[in-house]
Amino acid sequence: MNDTAFGAYTPVAARRTFGQPTAPEHTTPPHHVPPPSTSTPRSTRKRQEWPPAVRSYVQRSFADENMSPNVDRQEMEIILKQVISQSVEAGTLDSIDWDNLPLPQAMIQNGRGHDPNSHISPRPFQSNANTLSTVHQTNANTSKKRTSSSLDHDGGSGHDTAPWDQETGRNAFESRISYPDKRARNESKSSQVLDGRKKRFENAKAAPSPLRPWRATGIQEMSTEEPKGPIVGRCQDLEKKYFRLTAAPKPDTVRPLAVLEKTLERLKKKWREEKNYFYICDQFKSLRQDLTVQHVKTGFTINVYEIHARIALEKGDLGEYNQCQTQLRALYAHNPGGHPSEFMAYRILYFLHTSNKTDMNDALADLTPAEKQDSAVKHALATRSALALGNYHRFFQLFLDTPNMGAYLMDMFVARERLSALSMICRAYKPDVKLRFVTEELAFESDDECARFICNHGAEQFLEQRDDSVRLLTGKATTFFEAAVKAAAAPKT
């Protein structure tokens, strides 16, 4: 029988006792010699032991006293891996003077040309030591960041792979012998990913970003077509729909200041005649956009934002009002015109509506002596004081005498304060009170309006007709209105 009749293994007799096993008998013919194993067992792999000088060098690199605010930790790790791995490949790990070798942050800053704002990954520091010069020159381009143009090249080139990802020593042998199928699958998957990225970055190659010219292939000049300063519009249309900008504005679609002034007069006239808020809001947003792209920050700009804010308040559009109020604060800081005291009063009333104590404190701290003497600001501060003291009688007196357009803001939280006042009345007046008393105290226009307010909040069972008047049963309604106050004060989810 020839050699091929025997298997590539050694049969072993079954163990039948608990004693020391005896050496198995060889059933393989003397002339058959098993082939040597081509793979290294995992149990024989040894852990890499780094010299103390290398470990000390790494510790000094990340010490707090050696860290640089202009160098990212990720960049340092890249340089460290590159220097150590190249030294291992060259066999100079023990011969390098690690104590005098510059730290990674010094290498990075030297590679940037001492520009602290540069974020391009530098090449490794070219040391004068002969032991490192050869190592650094072999892979001078490995420290550059991966660019979009590099995706068009073959991913298997050794020059495009970081040194710590290259296969060296045991890992290269193991990947070729032990796991050939896995390596093939990974290479196939990587090629598919690269093909997808090529398609994604085809447009980027044709038109590289002017903000990062170093990411393009070859030498690219930055685009000089975009204007350096604010544009000057050439559009003569008085009315124009608002479109959110997704690119740099063109002068042919922007109206100049002279046209915008005529536009404002037309919008004011249309608002008085038609009261079409959706149309007017769209036109005002377009007008504000044209002012913004032309960097117009004059008294006319303040006038536009103030008018739009008042119209938004009248229609209860707090979103547009807040946008206008935010811009007005910045405009008032650089221009003496407008009505800053009027809109400071609106700010205070708005913070009462939102119960925002933090912003309220900031607004009070921003008050100037001149603003504190303004009648609208005085009214807003008195309203805040009445609410803080729980003086509902004073609060509703101020509600009936609100200057300018502050009443539109107070209308937004007067229902909440009426519930709070009803809770106080129920605790103070028992067993009942006339509905007319409640109407006058809570600033309702009529008894019918007061009764509808109570019924709309589910308290109609506490209204009772007696003789010629309607009375509120305060003794029974106390618990109900206290719960209603808590529900009204709870944050909306």
GROMACS .gro file of C-alpha atoms in nm:
model
  493
    1MET     CA    1   0.000   0.000   0.000
    2ASN     CA    2   0.139   0.344  -0.091
    3ASP     CA    3   0.172   0.652   0.134
    4THR     CA    4  -0.151   0.813   0.017
    5ALA     CA    5  -0.352   0.545   0.197
    6PHE     CA    6  -0.261   0.688   0.538
    7GLY     CA    7  -0.425   0.997   0.684
    8ALA     CA    8  -0.234   1.306   0.785
    9TYR     CA    9  -0.286   1.234   1.160
   10THR     CA   10  -0.163   1.003   1.434
   11PRO     CA   11  -0.419   0.758   1.586
   12VAL     CA   12  -0.425   0.756   1.967
   13ALA     CA   13  -0.556   0.468   2.184
   14ALA     CA   14  -0.852   0.543   2.409
   15ARG     CA   15  -0.769   0.604   2.776
   16ARG     CA   16  -0.914   0.335   3.008
   17THR     CA   17  -0.755   0.408   3.352
   18PHE     CA   18  -0.681   0.707   3.579
   19GLY     CA   19  -0.311   0.629   3.593
   20GLN     CA   20  -0.028   0.797   3.407
   21PRO     CA   21  -0.094   0.751   3.036
   22THR     CA   22   0.160   0.553   2.835
   23ALA     CA   23   0.317   0.669   2.514
   24PRO     CA   24   0.094   0.582   2.218
   25GLU     CA   25   0.208   0.328   1.967
   26HIS     CA   26   0.295   0.462   1.624
   27THR     CA   27   0.088   0.308   1.353
   28THR     CA   28   0.245   0.517   1.082
   29PRO     CA   29   0.496   0.321   0.871
   30PRO     CA   30   0.860   0.412   0.931
   31HIS     CA   31   0.897   0.555   0.583
   32HIS     CA   32   0.601   0.805   0.631
   33VAL     CA   33   0.701   1.147   0.768
   34PRO     CA   34   0.419   1.404   0.833
   35PRO     CA   35   0.477   1.737   0.661
   36PRO     CA   36   0.582   2.026   0.884
   37SER     CA   37   0.311   2.268   0.997
   38THR     CA   38   0.304   2.591   0.799
   39SER     CA   39   0.120   2.798   1.060
   40THR     CA   40   0.233   2.922   1.397
   41PRO     CA   41   0.004   2.821   1.687
   42ARG     CA   42  -0.164   3.109   1.869
   43SER     CA   43  -0.024   2.987   2.203
   44THR     CA   44   0.331   3.059   2.087
   45ARG     CA   45   0.266   3.423   2.005
   46LYS     CA   46   0.448   3.658   2.238
   47ARG     CA   47   0.337   4.000   2.352
   48GLN     CA   48   0.548   4.291   2.228
   49GLU     CA   49   0.767   4.424   2.508
   50TRP     CA   50   0.863   4.790   2.463
   51PRO     CA   51   1.194   4.922   2.602
   52PRO     CA   52   1.170   5.148   2.909
   53ALA     CA   53   1.301   5.441   2.705
   54VAL     CA   54   1.009   5.411   2.460
   55ARG     CA   55   0.752   5.391   2.739
   56SER     CA   56   0.908   5.696   2.906
   57TYR     CA   57   0.897   5.882   2.573
   58VAL     CA   58   0.524   5.812   2.534
   59GLN     CA   59   0.451   5.918   2.893
   60ARG     CA   60   0.640   6.245   2.845
   61SER     CA   61   0.449   6.310   2.524
   62PHE     CA   62   0.111   6.309   2.701
   63ALA     CA   63   0.222   6.477   3.024
   64ASP     CA   64   0.014   6.785   3.111
   65GLU     CA   65   0.314   7.015   3.120
   66ASN     CA   66   0.413   6.916   2.766
   67MET     CA   67   0.070   6.938   2.603
   68SER     CA   68   0.015   7.215   2.348
   69PRO     CA   69  -0.328   7.377   2.302
   70ASN     CA   70  -0.267   7.405   1.926
   71VAL     CA   71  -0.205   7.032   1.877
   72ASP     CA   72  -0.484   6.774   1.891
   73ARG     CA   73  -0.432   6.451   2.082
   74GLN     CA   74  -0.535   6.255   1.772
   75GLU     CA   75  -0.253   6.414   1.568
   76MET     CA   76  -0.003   6.326   1.841
   77GLU     CA   77  -0.118   5.963   1.846
   78ILE     CA   78  -0.073   5.941   1.468
   79ILE     CA   79   0.285   6.072   1.484
   80LEU     CA   80   0.370   5.848   1.780
   81LYS     CA   81   0.244   5.538   1.600
   82GLN     CA   82   0.432   5.630   1.286
   83VAL     CA   83   0.767   5.699   1.457
   84ILE     CA   84   0.754   5.382   1.671
   85SER     CA   85   0.633   5.152   1.393
   86GLN     CA   86   0.895   5.279   1.148
   87SER     CA   87   1.165   5.230   1.410
   88VAL     CA   88   1.049   4.870   1.463
   89GLU     CA   89   1.059   4.805   1.088
   90ALA     CA   90   1.410   4.949   1.057
   91GLY     CA   91   1.535   4.761   1.365
   92THR     CA   92   1.650   5.083   1.535
   93LEU     CA   93   1.414   5.073   1.832
   94ASP     CA   94   1.696   5.020   2.082
   95SER     CA   95   1.953   5.246   1.915
   96ILE     CA   96   1.747   5.568   1.904
   97ASP     CA   97   1.813   5.828   2.174
   98TRP     CA   98   1.454   5.849   2.294
   99ASP     CA   99   1.544   6.086   2.578
  100ASN     CA  100   1.656   6.358   2.333
  101LEU     CA  101   1.409   6.284   2.052
  102PRO     CA  102   1.164   6.577   2.000
  103LEU     CA  103   0.812   6.515   2.130
  104PRO     CA  104   0.525   6.462   1.879
  105GLN     CA  105   0.382   6.810   1.941
  106ALA     CA  106   0.718   6.961   1.847
  107MET     CA  107   0.725   6.752   1.530
  108ILE     CA  108   0.373   6.864   1.436
  109GLN     CA  109   0.440   7.234   1.493
  110ASN     CA  110   0.769   7.208   1.301
  111GLY     CA  111   0.586   7.042   1.011
  112ARG     CA  112   0.324   7.317   1.007
  113GLY     CA  113   0.590   7.580   0.966
  114HIS     CA  114   0.507   7.720   1.314
  115ASP     CA  115   0.154   7.818   1.208
  116PRO     CA  116  -0.064   7.745   1.516
  117ASN     CA  117  -0.388   7.776   1.319
  118SER     CA  118  -0.296   7.515   1.059
  119HIS     CA  119  -0.488   7.187   1.079
  120ILE     CA  120  -0.303   6.996   0.809
  121SER     CA  121  -0.137   6.686   0.947
  122PRO     CA  122   0.241   6.746   0.927
  123ARG     CA  123   0.514   6.516   0.820
  124PRO     CA  124   0.722   6.359   1.094
  125PHE     CA  125   0.998   6.568   1.245
  126GLN     CA  126   1.319   6.521   1.048
  127SER     CA  127   1.572   6.453   1.322
  128ASN     CA  128   1.944   6.497   1.277
  129ALA     CA  129   2.001   6.147   1.410
  130ASN     CA  130   2.108   5.903   1.143
  131THR     CA  131   1.889   5.636   1.296
  132LEU     CA  132   1.566   5.823   1.213
  133SER     CA  133   1.651   5.989   0.883
  134THR     CA  134   1.617   5.670   0.683
  135VAL     CA  135   1.296   5.571   0.860
  136HIS     CA  136   1.125   5.904   0.796
  137GLN     CA  137   1.230   5.930   0.433
  138THR     CA  138   1.083   5.590   0.342
  139ASN     CA  139   0.727   5.705   0.416
  140ALA     CA  140   0.732   6.084   0.405
  141ASN     CA  141   0.375   6.104   0.274
  142THR     CA  142   0.208   5.866   0.519
  143SER     CA  143   0.125   6.139   0.772
  144LYS     CA  144  -0.091   6.342   0.532
  145LYS     CA  145  -0.466   6.328   0.583
  146ARG     CA  146  -0.665   6.119   0.341
  147THR     CA  147  -0.800   6.343   0.066
  148SER     CA  148  -1.089   6.300  -0.169
  149SER     CA  149  -0.854   6.276  -0.467
  150SER     CA  150  -0.669   5.984  -0.310
  151LEU     CA  151  -0.983   5.774  -0.343
  152ASP     CA  152  -0.924   5.758  -0.720
  153HIS     CA  153  -0.602   5.557  -0.676
  154ASP     CA  154  -0.554   5.189  -0.604
  155GLY     CA  155  -0.615   5.122  -0.236
  156GLY     CA  156  -0.357   4.842  -0.231
  157SER     CA  157  -0.053   5.068  -0.280
  158GLY     CA  158   0.184   5.065   0.011
  159HIS     CA  159   0.240   5.442  -0.014
  160ASP     CA  160  -0.127   5.514   0.062
  161THR     CA  161  -0.139   5.295   0.373
  162ALA     CA  162  -0.033   5.409   0.718
  163PRO     CA  163   0.270   5.218   0.850
  164TRP     CA  164   0.084   5.078   1.151
  165ASP     CA  165  -0.175   4.930   0.911
  166GLN     CA  166   0.088   4.767   0.687
  167GLU     CA  167   0.149   4.397   0.732
  168THR     CA  168   0.483   4.326   0.891
  169GLY     CA  169   0.640   4.023   1.057
  170ARG     CA  170   0.406   3.761   1.194
  171ASN     CA  171   0.084   3.942   1.098
  172ALA     CA  172   0.176   3.943   0.726
  173PHE     CA  173   0.261   3.571   0.731
  174GLU     CA  174  -0.052   3.486   0.927
  175SER     CA  175  -0.284   3.681   0.696
  176ARG     CA  176  -0.141   3.505   0.391
  177ILE     CA  177  -0.145   3.151   0.530
  178SER     CA  178  -0.396   3.118   0.813
  179TYR     CA  179  -0.683   3.337   0.693
  180PRO     CA  180  -0.674   3.361   0.313
  181ASP     CA  181  -1.053   3.360   0.275
  182LYS     CA  182  -1.108   3.636   0.529
  183ARG     CA  183  -0.843   3.853   0.365
  184ALA     CA  184  -1.008   3.808   0.025
  185ARG     CA  185  -1.346   3.902   0.166
  186ASN     CA  186  -1.205   4.216   0.329
  187GLU     CA  187  -1.032   4.322   0.007
  188SER     CA  188  -1.355   4.275  -0.190
  189LYS     CA  189  -1.553   4.476   0.065
  190SER     CA  190  -1.291   4.753   0.066
  191SER     CA  191  -1.300   4.780  -0.312
  192GLN     CA  192  -1.679   4.817  -0.302
  193VAL     CA  193  -1.654   5.097  -0.046
  194LEU     CA  194  -1.390   5.275  -0.256
  195ASP     CA  195  -1.606   5.252  -0.567
  196GLY     CA  196  -1.896   5.412  -0.380
  197ARG     CA  197  -1.677   5.691  -0.251
  198LYS     CA  198  -1.539   5.757  -0.600
  199LYS     CA  199  -1.889   5.826  -0.729
  200ARG     CA  200  -1.968   6.046  -0.429
  201PHE     CA  201  -1.662   6.264  -0.476
  202GLU     CA  202  -1.669   6.295  -0.856
  203ASN     CA  203  -1.832   6.637  -0.830
  204ALA     CA  204  -1.588   6.740  -0.559
  205LYS     CA  205  -1.297   6.666  -0.796
  206ALA     CA  206  -1.447   6.878  -1.073
  207ALA     CA  207  -1.520   7.175  -0.842
  208PRO     CA  208  -1.298   7.169  -0.531
  209SER     CA  209  -1.409   7.372  -0.232
  210PRO     CA  210  -1.243   7.717  -0.220
  211LEU     CA  211  -1.228   7.689   0.159
  212ARG     CA  212  -0.999   7.381   0.148
  213PRO     CA  213  -0.790   7.398  -0.169
  214TRP     CA  214  -0.538   7.146  -0.034
  215ARG     CA  215  -0.798   6.869  -0.066
  216ALA     CA  216  -0.807   6.896  -0.446
  217THR     CA  217  -0.583   6.704  -0.683
  218GLY     CA  218  -0.278   6.903  -0.786
  219ILE     CA  219  -0.253   7.278  -0.745
  220GLN     CA  220  -0.589   7.456  -0.746
  221GLU     CA  221  -0.646   7.830  -0.729
  222MET     CA  222  -0.910   7.966  -0.494
  223SER     CA  223  -1.222   8.102  -0.659
  224THR     CA  224  -1.230   8.481  -0.682
  225GLU     CA  225  -1.583   8.511  -0.818
  226GLU     CA  226  -1.754   8.563  -0.479
  227PRO     CA  227  -1.768   8.926  -0.369
  228LYS     CA  228  -1.550   9.021  -0.076
  229GLY     CA  229  -1.792   9.277   0.072
  230PRO     CA  230  -2.169   9.336   0.084
  231ILE     CA  231  -2.348   9.332  -0.248
  232VAL     CA  232  -2.549   9.621  -0.394
  233GLY     CA  233  -2.886   9.518  -0.531
  234ARG     CA  234  -3.015   9.603  -0.875
  235CYS     CA  235  -3.369   9.466  -0.860
  236GLN     CA  236  -3.644   9.729  -0.906
  237ASP     CA  237  -3.947   9.522  -0.799
  238LEU     CA  238  -4.135   9.676  -0.507
  239GLU     CA  239  -4.285   9.342  -0.403
  240LYS     CA  240  -4.094   9.014  -0.393
  241LYS     CA  241  -4.169   8.680  -0.231
  242TYR     CA  242  -3.946   8.556   0.047
  243PHE     CA  243  -3.716   8.264  -0.032
  244ARG     CA  244  -3.467   8.115   0.209
  245LEU     CA  245  -3.116   8.160   0.074
  246THR     CA  246  -2.931   7.841  -0.017
  247ALA     CA  247  -2.646   8.011  -0.206
  248ALA     CA  248  -2.476   8.346  -0.230
  249PRO     CA  249  -2.732   8.617  -0.323
  250LYS     CA  250  -2.720   8.771  -0.670
  251PRO     CA  251  -2.744   9.149  -0.715
  252ASP     CA  252  -3.015   9.106  -0.979
  253THR     CA  253  -3.250   8.952  -0.719
  254VAL     CA  254  -3.179   9.202  -0.438
  255ARG     CA  255  -3.348   9.542  -0.412
  256PRO     CA  256  -3.135   9.848  -0.330
  257LEU     CA  257  -3.210  10.075  -0.037
  258ALA     CA  258  -3.401  10.332  -0.243
  259VAL     CA  259  -3.642  10.063  -0.367
  260LEU     CA  260  -3.679   9.915  -0.018
  261GLU     CA  261  -3.791  10.250   0.119
  262LYS     CA  262  -4.072  10.261  -0.136
  263THR     CA  263  -4.156   9.900  -0.054
  264LEU     CA  264  -4.202   9.982   0.314
  265GLU     CA  265  -4.447  10.261   0.237
  266ARG     CA  266  -4.650  10.031   0.013
  267LEU     CA  267  -4.659   9.755   0.279
  268LYS     CA  268  -4.778   9.998   0.548
  269LYS     CA  269  -5.058  10.115   0.321
  270LYS     CA  270  -5.162   9.758   0.231
  271TRP     CA  271  -5.167   9.655   0.597
  272ARG     CA  272  -5.401   9.940   0.688
  273GLU     CA  273  -5.633   9.859   0.399
  274GLU     CA  274  -5.628   9.479   0.368
  275LYS     CA  275  -5.499   9.337   0.700
  276ASN     CA  276  -5.365   9.029   0.517
  277TYR     CA  277  -5.106   8.914   0.770
  278PHE     CA  278  -4.966   8.616   0.575
  279TYR     CA  279  -4.891   8.834   0.274
  280ILE     CA  280  -4.751   9.121   0.482
  281CYS     CA  281  -4.532   8.888   0.692
  282ASP     CA  282  -4.387   8.728   0.378
  283GLN     CA  283  -4.310   9.069   0.226
  284PHE     CA  284  -4.148   9.196   0.547
  285LYS     CA  285  -3.925   8.889   0.569
  286SER     CA  286  -3.816   8.947   0.211
  287LEU     CA  287  -3.750   9.312   0.288
  288ARG     CA  288  -3.543   9.220   0.596
  289GLN     CA  289  -3.345   8.967   0.394
  290ASP     CA  290  -3.250   9.229   0.133
  291LEU     CA  291  -3.133   9.460   0.412
  292THR     CA  292  -2.926   9.183   0.570
  293VAL     CA  293  -2.740   9.072   0.257
  294GLN     CA  294  -2.649   9.435   0.184
  295HIS     CA  295  -2.533   9.495   0.543
  296VAL     CA  296  -2.770   9.789   0.587
  297LYS     CA  297  -2.790   9.872   0.960
  298THR     CA  298  -2.933  10.221   0.972
  299GLY     CA  299  -3.235  10.391   1.121
  300PHE     CA  300  -3.441  10.262   0.829
  301THR     CA  301  -3.353   9.904   0.927
  302ILE     CA  302  -3.466   9.971   1.283
  303ASN     CA  303  -3.794  10.113   1.152
  304VAL     CA  304  -3.857   9.800   0.942
  305TYR     CA  305  -3.799   9.562   1.234
  306GLU     CA  306  -4.010   9.771   1.474
  307ILE     CA  307  -4.309   9.779   1.237
  308HIS     CA  308  -4.285   9.406   1.170
  309ALA     CA  309  -4.262   9.334   1.545
  310ARG     CA  310  -4.575   9.541   1.618
  311ILE     CA  311  -4.773   9.367   1.343
  312ALA     CA  312  -4.659   9.025   1.474
  313LEU     CA  313  -4.770   9.121   1.827
  314GLU     CA  314  -5.109   9.228   1.699
  315LYS     CA  315  -5.156   8.888   1.535
  316GLY     CA  316  -5.004   8.691   1.824
  317ASP     CA  317  -4.712   8.560   1.615
  318LEU     CA  318  -4.448   8.529   1.887
  319GLY     CA  319  -4.201   8.356   1.655
  320GLU     CA  320  -4.166   8.654   1.421
  321TYR     CA  321  -4.184   8.893   1.715
  322ASN     CA  322  -3.889   8.723   1.885
  323GLN     CA  323  -3.682   8.736   1.567
  324CYS     CA  324  -3.744   9.107   1.533
  325GLN     CA  325  -3.681   9.172   1.903
  326THR     CA  326  -3.346   8.990   1.888
  327GLN     CA  327  -3.229   9.194   1.590
  328LEU     CA  328  -3.351   9.517   1.744
  329ARG     CA  329  -3.136   9.465   2.053
  330ALA     CA  330  -2.825   9.448   1.833
  331LEU     CA  331  -2.936   9.744   1.620
  332TYR     CA  332  -3.010   9.965   1.923
  333ALA     CA  333  -2.656   9.903   2.048
  334HIS     CA  334  -2.506  10.068   1.736
  335ASN     CA  335  -2.774  10.321   1.637
  336PRO     CA  336  -2.933  10.598   1.845
  337GLY     CA  337  -3.267  10.588   1.659
  338GLY     CA  338  -3.584  10.389   1.708
  339HIS     CA  339  -3.790  10.326   2.022
  340PRO     CA  340  -3.571  10.119   2.255
  341SER     CA  341  -3.775  10.199   2.569
  342GLU     CA  342  -4.098  10.078   2.409
  343PHE     CA  343  -3.942   9.744   2.314
  344MET     CA  344  -3.770   9.709   2.650
  345ALA     CA  345  -4.118   9.723   2.807
  346TYR     CA  346  -4.230   9.453   2.564
  347ARG     CA  347  -3.934   9.238   2.670
  348ILE     CA  348  -4.033   9.260   3.036
  349LEU     CA  349  -4.396   9.172   2.963
  350TYR     CA  350  -4.286   8.883   2.742
  351PHE     CA  351  -4.073   8.739   3.022
  352LEU     CA  352  -4.376   8.766   3.254
  353HIS     CA  353  -4.571   8.563   2.997
  354THR     CA  354  -4.303   8.291   2.975
  355SER     CA  355  -4.221   8.304   3.352
  356ASN     CA  356  -3.855   8.325   3.255
  357LYS     CA  357  -3.691   8.457   3.572
  358THR     CA  358  -3.335   8.427   3.444
  359ASP     CA  359  -3.392   8.643   3.136
  360MET     CA  360  -3.605   8.877   3.344
  361ASN     CA  361  -3.312   8.942   3.576
  362ASP     CA  362  -3.087   9.006   3.276
  363ALA     CA  363  -3.337   9.253   3.132
  364LEU     CA  364  -3.365   9.439   3.463
  365ALA     CA  365  -2.986   9.459   3.485
  366ASP     CA  366  -2.972   9.609   3.133
  367LEU     CA  367  -3.208   9.894   3.220
  368THR     CA  368  -3.057  10.240   3.191
  369PRO     CA  369  -3.164  10.536   3.411
  370ALA     CA  370  -3.333  10.695   3.109
  371GLU     CA  371  -3.535  10.378   3.037
  372LYS     CA  372  -3.649  10.355   3.398
  373GLN     CA  373  -3.811  10.696   3.357
  374ASP     CA  374  -4.006  10.594   3.046
  375SER     CA  375  -4.379  10.548   3.105
  376ALA     CA  376  -4.398  10.214   2.921
  377VAL     CA  377  -4.105  10.069   3.118
  378LYS     CA  378  -4.255  10.201   3.445
  379HIS     CA  379  -4.582  10.023   3.362
  380ALA     CA  380  -4.402   9.695   3.286
  381LEU     CA  381  -4.203   9.712   3.610
  382ALA     CA  382  -4.520   9.787   3.809
  383THR     CA  383  -4.688   9.486   3.648
  384ARG     CA  384  -4.397   9.265   3.746
  385SER     CA  385  -4.409   9.396   4.104
  386ALA     CA  386  -4.785   9.332   4.132
  387LEU     CA  387  -4.745   8.971   4.020
  388ALA     CA  388  -4.450   8.915   4.253
  389LEU     CA  389  -4.655   9.043   4.549
  390GLY     CA  390  -4.973   8.858   4.452
  391ASN     CA  391  -5.163   9.187   4.427
  392TYR     CA  392  -5.422   9.088   4.168
  393HIS     CA  393  -5.626   9.408   4.224
  394ARG     CA  394  -5.330   9.623   4.118
  395PHE     CA  395  -5.241   9.389   3.831
  396PHE     CA  396  -5.583   9.418   3.666
  397GLN     CA  397  -5.581   9.794   3.707
  398LEU     CA  398  -5.253   9.799   3.512
  399PHE     CA  399  -5.402   9.559   3.259
  400LEU     CA  400  -5.675   9.810   3.174
  401ASP     CA  401  -5.421  10.091   3.131
  402THR     CA  402  -5.144   9.934   2.922
  403PRO     CA  403  -4.952  10.176   2.694
  404ASN     CA  404  -4.855  10.112   2.330
  405MET     CA  405  -4.914   9.750   2.227
  406GLY     CA  406  -4.830   9.587   2.558
  407ALA     CA  407  -5.193   9.477   2.598
  408TYR     CA  408  -5.142   9.216   2.324
  409LEU     CA  409  -4.866   9.058   2.535
  410MET     CA  410  -5.069   9.078   2.857
  411ASP     CA  411  -5.362   8.909   2.682
  412MET     CA  412  -5.142   8.602   2.648
  413PHE     CA  413  -5.116   8.543   3.024
  414VAL     CA  414  -5.415   8.725   3.171
  415ALA     CA  415  -5.622   8.402   3.182
  416ARG     CA  416  -5.355   8.239   3.397
  417GLU     CA  417  -5.359   8.534   3.638
  418ARG     CA  418  -5.740   8.534   3.653
  419LEU     CA  419  -5.737   8.174   3.773
  420SER     CA  420  -5.481   8.269   4.037
  421ALA     CA  421  -5.698   8.563   4.145
  422LEU     CA  422  -6.009   8.342   4.165
  423SER     CA  423  -5.817   8.107   4.396
  424MET     CA  424  -5.729   8.399   4.625
  425ILE     CA  425  -6.089   8.531   4.622
  426CYS     CA  426  -6.222   8.186   4.716
  427ARG     CA  427  -5.987   8.173   5.016
  428ALA     CA  428  -6.065   8.529   5.127
  429TYR     CA  429  -6.443   8.560   5.070
  430LYS     CA  430  -6.671   8.288   5.204
  431PRO     CA  431  -6.922   8.136   5.166
  432ASP     CA  432  -6.998   8.320   4.837
  433VAL     CA  433  -6.961   8.648   4.646
  434LYS     CA  434  -7.160   8.820   4.376
  435LEU     CA  435  -7.052   8.754   4.020
  436ARG     CA  436  -7.048   9.129   3.958
  437PHE     CA  437  -6.771   9.167   4.216
  438VAL     CA  438  -6.562   8.909   4.035
  439THR     CA  439  -6.628   9.084   3.701
  440GLU     CA  440  -6.498   9.417   3.828
  441GLU     CA  441  -6.198   9.275   4.013
  442LEU     CA  442  -6.075   9.060   3.723
  443ALA     CA  443  -6.132   9.327   3.454
  444PHE     CA  444  -6.400   9.143   3.256
  445GLU     CA  445  -6.609   9.351   3.021
  446SER     CA  446  -6.940   9.202   3.141
  447ASP     CA  447  -7.094   8.947   3.377
  448ASP     CA  448  -7.164   8.718   3.082
  449GLU     CA  449  -6.793   8.714   2.988
  450CYS     CA  450  -6.701   8.639   3.350
  451ALA     CA  451  -6.954   8.353   3.372
  452ARG     CA  452  -6.829   8.205   3.040
  453PHE     CA  453  -6.471   8.212   3.170
  454ILE     CA  454  -6.571   8.020   3.484
  455CYS     CA  455  -6.778   7.768   3.287
  456ASN     CA  456  -6.503   7.715   3.028
  457HIS     CA  457  -6.274   7.601   3.309
  458GLY     CA  458  -6.528   7.347   3.436
  459ALA     CA  459  -6.657   7.537   3.741
  460GLU     CA  460  -7.018   7.598   3.634
  461GLN     CA  461  -7.143   7.396   3.934
  462PHE     CA  462  -7.015   7.671   4.162
  463LEU     CA  463  -7.242   7.938   4.006
  464GLU     CA  464  -7.582   7.978   4.171
  465GLN     CA  465  -7.878   8.209   4.095
  466ARG     CA  466  -8.007   8.385   4.407
  467ASP     CA  467  -8.273   8.656   4.411
  468ASP     CA  468  -8.174   8.896   4.134
  469SER     CA  469  -7.801   8.811   4.111
  470VAL     CA  470  -7.565   8.526   4.028
  471ARG     CA  471  -7.329   8.425   4.305
  472LEU     CA  472  -7.001   8.228   4.307
  473LEU     CA  473  -6.986   7.965   4.583
  474THR     CA  474  -6.635   8.044   4.698
  475GLY     CA  475  -6.645   7.810   4.999
  476LYS     CA  476  -6.692   7.506   4.774
  477ALA     CA  477  -6.475   7.624   4.482
  478THR     CA  478  -6.152   7.680   4.675
  479THR     CA  479  -5.998   7.337   4.612
  480PHE     CA  480  -6.108   7.338   4.249
  481PHE     CA  481  -5.942   7.670   4.160
  482GLU     CA  482  -5.624   7.583   4.349
  483ALA     CA  483  -5.589   7.271   4.131
  484ALA     CA  484  -5.664   7.479   3.820
  485VAL     CA  485  -5.385   7.722   3.909
  486LYS     CA  486  -5.135   7.437   3.943
  487ALA     CA  487  -5.244   7.290   3.610
  488ALA     CA  488  -5.208   7.626   3.436
  489ALA     CA  489  -4.859   7.680   3.581
  490ALA     CA  490  -4.736   7.330   3.485
  491PRO     CA  491  -4.505   7.322   3.180
  492LYS     CA  492  -4.673   7.214   2.857
  493THR     CA  493  -4.549   6.882   2.714
   0.00000   0.00000   0.00000
